[in-house]
Amino acid sequence: MASALARTTYNVFFRRSSNYLVGIFAGAFAFEIAFDSAADRLWDMANKGRQWKDIRSKYIQAADSEPADDEE
Amino acid sequence: MFTRAAYTTATRAAFRAPTFAQARNASTQAANGAFGADRKAAAAWFAKAAAGSAILGYGISNYVVTDDRLAPVTKAVAESMTALQKKAAEYGIEMPFTVAHAFSTADHGLHPPHYPWDHFKPWKTYDHASIRRGFQVYKEVCSACHSMEYIHYRNLVGVSHTESEAKELAAEYEYEDGPNDKGEMFMRPGKLTDPMPSPYPNEEAARAANGGAYPPDLSCIARARHGEEDYIFALLLGYCDPPAGVNVREGLHYNPYFPGGAIAMARAIYDEVVEYEDGTPNNASQLAKDVSTFLSWASYPEHDERKKMGLKTLAISAMLLGLSVWWKRFKWSYIKTRKIVYKPGKFDEV
């Protein structure tokens, strides 16, 4: 009835509460990274050339050992 | 007394009616919907109803209740209302009717048009190159009269200038610091933590130098004026000759966007008063656009981050909404598909 994948998922993540909890935490962590980087990518695409990081290279002098904290 | 015998044949007959499930089906799945037998009939019904109301509405408003016929009625109503209001006022009663006020753009300032700022779009940041040019306009033009005491050089870092540029800009001015170990105040070159230099030591000096008018601090000016950057842009370029019959006092300038029309600030933005380093044309409207963008940023420095977070929030909320709809249907599917059947049991008649 259940496909092999569904069965494995059930056995690994849902069967034991401890696994379930770890799964939730790991899932949240992975989701946040994936979601944030996707959102940032889209945002930077929509705002190409408008943000400081896009024009920064024009003003940074080579001789400057600029600390990185003038990023946004 | 009330006994089981009260179950008459009628009661039992009622319970022998079709099951609840059948009754429910009968009411919801009957062949006839509210608007016709099927979808096609319902659509036709709506089409006919819409066409009928359109024709009826057009006919009534054009041939029956015409403006000519309506005018005397509205006039009579308005007059009797006014009369009622006056009569009531004689007895000290104030009627809650709206009183017409003359609204004059000369008193309140002309509304600025809505300019197509790119950063008004929900998914757009400020144009940081424009902020940088706007800062240059502020520094070379506006800062002669206006302070920006809540904007510090460090605020420019990572927004429009690199750290070393901001340090250089700050060091162009001397700031009072101290006391030193002899208890004396001393002057030192500016640092990143210093605010934009104020042109006047205090408000009185500013007023004295500007014919009694105080050039407001520009740190939060976009927030502080209706129309925000639209207003600033329109104001900066809005100077013109006063219309016939309007006298502008000596030392004031006519600007229809300024409430009252007479502003103590002279026109400050002209073509080519600032030389841009990035090759952008420096005509007056470009300068005004850039300085308005800069002032808007100064009022809303969190703008870019706020919009990004807002969009992320909406995206997550949309996912959660989808999830909760699915969850609700999942939980309710059991209730929605069950069938309740009533089987009358055998009664022991007493």
Coordinates of C-alpha atoms in Angstrom, one line a residue:
Chain A
M1 CA 0.0 0.0 0.0
A2 CA 2.5 2.6 1.1
S3 CA 5.3 3.1 -1.4
A4 CA 8.8 2.3 -0.3
L5 CA 9.6 6.0 0.0
A6 CA 6.6 6.7 2.2
R7 CA 7.4 3.7 4.3
T8 CA 11.1 4.8 4.8
T9 CA 10.0 8.3 5.6
Y10 CA 7.6 7.0 8.1
N11 CA 10.2 4.7 9.7
V12 CA 12.9 7.3 9.8
F13 CA 11.1 10.5 10.8
F14 CA 7.7 9.7 12.3
R15 CA 7.9 6.5 14.0
R16 CA 9.8 7.7 17.0
S17 CA 9.1 11.0 18.7
S18 CA 12.8 11.6 19.2
N19 CA 13.4 11.2 15.5
Y20 CA 10.4 13.4 14.7
L21 CA 11.8 16.2 16.9
V22 CA 15.2 16.0 15.4
G23 CA 13.6 16.0 12.0
I24 CA 11.6 19.1 12.7
F25 CA 14.7 21.0 13.9
A26 CA 16.8 19.9 11.0
G27 CA 14.0 20.6 8.6
A28 CA 13.5 24.1 10.0
F29 CA 17.3 24.7 9.7
A30 CA 17.5 23.5 6.2
F31 CA 14.3 25.3 5.1
E32 CA 15.5 28.6 6.5
I33 CA 18.8 28.4 4.6
A34 CA 17.1 27.4 1.4
F35 CA 14.3 29.9 1.7
D36 CA 16.6 32.8 2.7
S37 CA 19.1 32.2 -0.1
A38 CA 16.3 31.8 -2.7
A39 CA 14.6 35.0 -1.4
D40 CA 17.9 36.9 -1.5
R41 CA 18.7 35.7 -5.0
L42 CA 15.3 36.9 -6.2
W43 CA 15.5 40.2 -4.3
D44 CA 19.0 41.0 -5.8
M45 CA 17.7 40.1 -9.2
A46 CA 14.7 42.4 -8.9
N47 CA 17.1 45.2 -7.7
K48 CA 20.0 44.7 -9.9
G49 CA 22.2 47.8 -10.0
R50 CA 20.3 49.6 -7.3
Q51 CA 21.9 48.3 -4.1
W52 CA 25.1 49.4 -2.5
K53 CA 26.8 46.1 -3.2
D54 CA 26.2 46.6 -6.9
I55 CA 27.8 50.0 -7.0
R56 CA 30.4 49.5 -4.3
S57 CA 33.1 48.4 -6.7
K58 CA 33.1 51.8 -8.3
Y59 CA 34.2 53.6 -5.2
I60 CA 36.4 51.1 -3.4
Q61 CA 40.0 52.0 -4.1
A62 CA 42.5 49.2 -4.7
A63 CA 44.9 50.7 -2.2
D64 CA 42.2 50.7 0.4
S65 CA 42.5 47.7 2.7
E66 CA 38.8 48.2 3.3
P67 CA 37.4 46.2 6.2
A68 CA 34.5 44.1 5.0
D69 CA 32.0 45.7 7.4
D70 CA 31.0 48.4 4.9
E71 CA 28.8 45.8 3.4
E72 CA 25.1 46.3 4.1
Chain B
M1 CA -48.5 11.8 33.8
F2 CA -46.1 11.7 30.9
T3 CA -45.6 8.1 30.0
R4 CA -44.1 6.2 27.2
A5 CA -47.5 6.0 25.8
A6 CA -47.0 9.6 24.7
Y7 CA -45.2 8.0 21.7
T8 CA -48.1 8.1 19.4
T9 CA -48.2 6.6 16.0
A10 CA -47.4 10.0 14.6
T11 CA -44.2 10.3 16.6
R12 CA -43.1 6.9 15.3
A13 CA -44.0 7.8 11.8
A14 CA -41.9 10.9 12.0
F15 CA -38.9 8.8 13.1
R16 CA -39.5 6.5 10.2
A17 CA -38.9 9.3 7.8
P18 CA -36.0 8.9 5.4
T19 CA -32.6 8.8 7.2
F20 CA -30.9 12.1 8.1
A21 CA -28.3 11.4 5.4
Q22 CA -31.0 10.9 2.8
A23 CA -32.8 14.0 3.9
R24 CA -29.5 16.0 3.6
N25 CA -28.9 14.6 0.2
A26 CA -32.4 15.5 -0.8
S27 CA -31.9 19.1 0.1
T28 CA -28.4 19.6 -1.4
Q29 CA -28.3 17.4 -4.4
A30 CA -31.7 18.1 -5.8
A31 CA -31.7 18.4 -9.5
N32 CA -32.7 22.0 -9.3
G33 CA -30.1 24.4 -8.0
A34 CA -31.1 27.9 -6.8
F35 CA -30.7 29.4 -10.3
G36 CA -31.7 26.6 -12.6
A37 CA -31.3 23.0 -13.4
D38 CA -27.6 23.1 -14.2
R39 CA -24.6 25.4 -14.6
K40 CA -25.7 26.4 -18.1
A41 CA -29.1 27.4 -17.0
A42 CA -27.7 29.3 -14.0
A43 CA -25.3 31.2 -16.4
A44 CA -28.2 32.1 -18.7
W45 CA -30.2 33.2 -15.7
F46 CA -27.4 35.6 -14.6
A47 CA -26.9 36.9 -18.1
K48 CA -30.5 37.7 -18.5
A49 CA -30.7 39.3 -15.1
A50 CA -27.7 41.4 -15.8
A51 CA -28.9 42.5 -19.3
G52 CA -32.3 43.3 -17.9
S53 CA -31.0 45.4 -15.0
A54 CA -28.7 47.3 -17.4
I55 CA -31.5 48.2 -19.7
L56 CA -33.8 49.1 -16.9
G57 CA -31.1 51.2 -15.1
Y58 CA -30.2 53.0 -18.3
G59 CA -33.8 53.7 -19.1
I60 CA -34.7 54.9 -15.7
S61 CA -31.7 57.2 -15.3
N62 CA -32.1 58.7 -18.8
Y63 CA -35.8 59.0 -19.3
V64 CA -37.6 58.7 -15.9
V65 CA -35.4 60.2 -13.2
T66 CA -33.6 62.8 -15.3
D67 CA -31.4 65.6 -13.9
D68 CA -34.1 68.1 -14.8
R69 CA -36.7 66.3 -12.8
L70 CA -34.2 65.6 -10.0
A71 CA -32.9 69.2 -9.6
P72 CA -36.0 70.7 -8.0
V73 CA -36.3 67.8 -5.6
T74 CA -32.7 68.0 -4.4
K75 CA -33.0 71.8 -4.2
A76 CA -36.1 71.5 -2.1
V77 CA -34.5 68.9 0.2
A78 CA -31.3 71.0 0.6
E79 CA -33.3 74.1 1.4
S80 CA -35.5 72.5 3.9
M81 CA -32.5 70.9 5.6
T82 CA -30.8 74.3 5.8
A83 CA -34.0 75.9 7.2
L84 CA -34.2 73.0 9.7
Q85 CA -30.6 73.5 10.7
K86 CA -31.1 77.3 11.2
K87 CA -34.3 76.8 13.2
A88 CA -32.6 74.2 15.4
A89 CA -29.6 76.5 15.9
E90 CA -32.0 79.1 17.2
Y91 CA -32.9 76.7 20.0
G92 CA -29.3 75.9 20.6
I93 CA -29.4 72.5 18.9
E94 CA -26.6 71.6 16.5
M95 CA -27.7 69.3 13.7
P96 CA -25.2 66.7 12.6
F97 CA -25.2 67.9 9.0
T98 CA -22.0 68.4 7.1
V99 CA -21.2 72.0 6.5
A100 CA -19.5 72.9 3.3
H101 CA -16.0 74.4 3.7
A102 CA -14.3 76.2 0.9
F103 CA -11.0 74.4 0.4
S104 CA -8.3 76.5 -1.2
T105 CA -5.1 75.1 -2.5
A106 CA -3.6 78.6 -2.0
D107 CA -4.0 78.1 1.8
H108 CA -3.2 74.4 2.0
G109 CA -0.6 74.1 -0.6
L110 CA -1.0 72.5 -4.0
H111 CA -1.1 68.7 -3.8
P112 CA 2.1 67.4 -5.3
P113 CA 1.7 65.0 -8.1
H114 CA 2.6 61.3 -7.6
Y115 CA 5.9 60.8 -9.3
P116 CA 6.9 57.4 -10.5
W117 CA 9.6 56.7 -8.0
D118 CA 11.0 53.3 -8.6
H119 CA 11.4 52.7 -4.9
F120 CA 7.6 53.1 -4.4
K121 CA 7.2 49.6 -5.9
P122 CA 6.9 47.0 -3.2
W123 CA 9.8 44.9 -4.4
K124 CA 12.3 47.8 -5.1
T125 CA 15.0 49.1 -2.9
Y126 CA 16.2 52.7 -3.0
D127 CA 18.5 53.5 -5.9
H128 CA 21.7 53.8 -3.9
A129 CA 23.6 55.6 -6.6
S130 CA 20.8 58.2 -6.4
I131 CA 21.2 58.4 -2.6
R132 CA 24.9 59.0 -3.1
R133 CA 24.3 61.8 -5.6
G134 CA 21.5 63.2 -3.4
F135 CA 24.0 63.4 -0.5
Q136 CA 26.3 65.4 -2.7
V137 CA 23.4 67.8 -3.5
Y138 CA 22.6 68.1 0.2
K139 CA 26.2 68.7 1.0
E140 CA 26.9 71.3 -1.7
V141 CA 23.5 73.1 -1.7
C142 CA 21.1 72.5 1.2
S143 CA 23.6 72.2 4.0
A144 CA 24.3 75.9 3.7
C145 CA 21.1 76.4 5.5
H146 CA 19.7 73.1 6.7
S147 CA 21.2 70.8 9.4
M148 CA 20.7 67.0 9.5
E149 CA 21.6 66.4 13.1
Y150 CA 20.3 62.8 13.2
I151 CA 22.3 61.6 10.3
H152 CA 25.9 60.7 11.2
Y153 CA 28.7 59.9 8.8
R154 CA 28.7 56.3 9.9
N155 CA 25.1 56.1 8.5
L156 CA 26.5 56.6 5.0
V157 CA 28.8 53.7 5.3
G158 CA 27.5 50.7 3.4
V159 CA 24.7 52.8 2.0
S160 CA 26.2 55.3 -0.3
H161 CA 29.9 55.6 0.7
T162 CA 32.7 53.3 1.6
E163 CA 34.1 53.6 5.1
S164 CA 37.2 55.5 4.0
E165 CA 35.2 57.9 1.9
A166 CA 32.9 58.6 4.9
K167 CA 35.9 59.2 7.1
E168 CA 37.3 61.7 4.6
L169 CA 34.0 63.5 4.4
A170 CA 33.8 63.7 8.2
A171 CA 37.3 65.0 8.5
E172 CA 36.5 68.0 6.3
Y173 CA 34.9 69.6 9.2
E174 CA 36.1 70.5 12.7
Y175 CA 34.0 69.5 15.7
E176 CA 34.3 70.7 19.3
D177 CA 35.3 68.0 21.7
G178 CA 36.7 67.8 25.2
P179 CA 37.3 68.7 27.8
N180 CA 41.0 67.7 27.6
D181 CA 43.1 67.2 30.7
K182 CA 43.3 70.9 31.3
G183 CA 39.5 71.1 31.2
E184 CA 39.4 73.0 27.9
M185 CA 37.2 72.3 25.0
F186 CA 39.1 71.8 21.7
M187 CA 38.5 71.4 18.0
R188 CA 39.3 68.2 16.2
P189 CA 38.6 66.8 12.8
G190 CA 35.3 65.0 12.4
K191 CA 34.9 61.2 12.9
L192 CA 32.4 58.7 11.7
T193 CA 30.4 59.1 14.8
D194 CA 29.8 62.9 14.2
P195 CA 26.5 64.2 12.7
M196 CA 26.3 66.3 9.6
P197 CA 27.6 69.8 10.6
S198 CA 24.9 72.3 11.4
P199 CA 25.2 75.6 9.5
Y200 CA 24.0 77.6 12.5
P201 CA 24.8 77.3 16.2
N202 CA 21.2 77.4 17.2
E203 CA 17.6 78.1 16.0
E204 CA 17.8 81.8 16.7
A205 CA 20.9 82.3 14.6
A206 CA 19.2 80.3 11.8
R207 CA 16.1 82.5 12.0
A208 CA 18.2 85.7 12.1
A209 CA 20.0 84.7 9.0
N210 CA 16.9 83.7 7.1
G211 CA 14.5 86.6 7.6
G212 CA 12.9 85.0 10.7
A213 CA 12.1 81.7 9.0
Y214 CA 13.7 78.5 10.4
P215 CA 15.1 76.1 7.9
P216 CA 14.0 72.8 9.4
D217 CA 16.3 70.0 10.2
L218 CA 16.2 67.6 7.2
S219 CA 16.9 64.3 9.0
C220 CA 13.2 63.3 9.1
I221 CA 11.7 65.8 6.7
A222 CA 10.2 63.2 4.4
R223 CA 8.3 61.7 7.3
A224 CA 7.4 65.2 8.5
R225 CA 5.6 66.5 5.4
H226 CA 2.5 65.3 3.6
G227 CA 3.4 63.9 0.2
E228 CA 6.9 63.0 1.5
E229 CA 9.4 62.9 -1.4
D230 CA 6.7 63.8 -3.9
Y231 CA 6.3 67.0 -1.9
I232 CA 10.0 67.8 -1.6
F233 CA 10.6 67.2 -5.3
A234 CA 7.6 69.4 -6.2
L235 CA 8.6 72.1 -3.7
L236 CA 12.2 72.3 -5.0
L237 CA 11.1 72.8 -8.6
G238 CA 7.8 74.5 -8.0
Y239 CA 8.9 78.1 -7.8
C240 CA 7.1 80.4 -10.2
D241 CA 5.8 83.9 -10.5
P242 CA 2.8 84.6 -8.2
P243 CA -0.5 84.7 -10.0
A244 CA -2.1 88.1 -10.6
G245 CA -3.3 89.8 -7.5
V246 CA -1.1 87.8 -5.1
N247 CA 1.5 89.9 -3.3
V248 CA 4.5 88.2 -1.9
R249 CA 6.2 90.0 0.9
E250 CA 9.8 91.2 0.4
G251 CA 12.2 88.3 1.2
L252 CA 9.6 85.6 0.5
H253 CA 9.2 83.6 -2.7
Y254 CA 6.1 82.3 -4.4
N255 CA 5.8 78.5 -4.4
P256 CA 2.3 77.0 -4.9
Y257 CA 3.2 73.7 -3.2
F258 CA 4.1 75.5 0.1
P259 CA 1.1 76.0 2.3
G260 CA 0.2 79.7 2.0
G261 CA 2.2 80.0 -1.1
A262 CA 5.0 82.3 0.3
I263 CA 8.1 80.5 1.4
A264 CA 11.2 82.0 2.9
M265 CA 13.5 79.5 1.1
A266 CA 14.7 80.8 -2.2
R267 CA 14.9 78.5 -5.1
A268 CA 18.1 76.4 -4.5
I269 CA 18.1 73.9 -7.3
Y270 CA 19.1 75.1 -10.8
D271 CA 20.5 73.2 -13.8
E272 CA 24.2 72.3 -13.2
V273 CA 24.7 73.7 -9.7
V274 CA 26.2 70.4 -8.8
E275 CA 28.8 68.5 -10.8
Y276 CA 28.2 64.7 -10.6
E277 CA 31.1 62.3 -10.6
D278 CA 29.3 59.4 -12.2
G279 CA 28.3 61.2 -15.4
T280 CA 24.6 61.5 -14.6
P281 CA 23.1 64.5 -16.3
N282 CA 22.9 67.3 -13.7
N283 CA 19.8 69.2 -14.8
A284 CA 17.5 70.6 -12.1
S285 CA 15.0 67.8 -12.1
Q286 CA 17.8 65.1 -11.7
L287 CA 19.3 67.1 -8.8
A288 CA 15.8 67.4 -7.2
K289 CA 15.1 63.7 -7.7
D290 CA 18.4 62.7 -6.2
V291 CA 18.2 64.9 -3.1
S292 CA 14.6 63.9 -2.5
T293 CA 15.6 60.2 -2.7
F294 CA 18.4 61.0 -0.2
L295 CA 16.1 62.7 2.2
S296 CA 13.6 59.9 1.9
W297 CA 16.4 57.4 2.8
A298 CA 17.3 59.6 5.7
S299 CA 13.8 59.4 7.0
Y300 CA 13.4 55.7 6.3
P301 CA 16.9 54.1 6.6
E302 CA 15.3 50.7 7.3
H303 CA 13.3 50.9 4.0
D304 CA 15.2 48.3 2.0
E305 CA 15.4 45.7 4.7
R306 CA 11.8 46.3 5.8
K307 CA 10.5 45.6 2.3
K308 CA 12.6 42.5 1.9
M309 CA 11.4 41.1 5.3
G310 CA 7.8 42.0 4.4
L311 CA 7.9 40.1 1.2
K312 CA 9.5 37.1 2.9
T313 CA 6.8 37.2 5.6
L314 CA 4.1 37.2 2.9
A315 CA 5.7 34.3 1.1
I316 CA 5.9 32.3 4.3
S317 CA 2.4 33.2 5.3
A318 CA 1.1 32.1 1.9
M319 CA 2.7 28.7 2.4
L320 CA 1.3 28.4 5.9
L321 CA -2.2 29.4 4.6
G322 CA -2.0 26.7 2.0
L323 CA -0.9 24.2 4.7
S324 CA -3.7 25.1 7.0
V325 CA -6.3 24.8 4.3
W326 CA -5.0 21.4 3.5
W327 CA -4.9 20.5 7.2
K328 CA -8.5 21.6 7.7
R329 CA -9.7 19.6 4.8
F330 CA -7.7 16.6 6.0
K331 CA -9.3 16.8 9.4
W332 CA -12.8 17.5 8.2
S333 CA -12.8 14.9 5.4
Y334 CA -13.9 12.3 8.0
I335 CA -16.8 14.5 9.1
K336 CA -17.8 15.5 5.6
T337 CA -18.0 12.0 4.2
R338 CA -19.7 10.2 7.0
K339 CA -23.2 9.2 6.7
I340 CA -25.6 9.2 9.7
V341 CA -28.2 6.5 9.5
Y342 CA -31.0 6.3 12.0
K343 CA -32.4 2.9 12.6
P344 CA -35.4 3.0 14.9
G345 CA -35.2 0.4 17.5
K346 CA -37.9 -1.7 18.9
F347 CA -39.9 -0.1 21.7
D348 CA -41.4 -2.0 24.5
E349 CA -44.8 -0.3 24.6
V350 CA -46.0 0.1 28.1

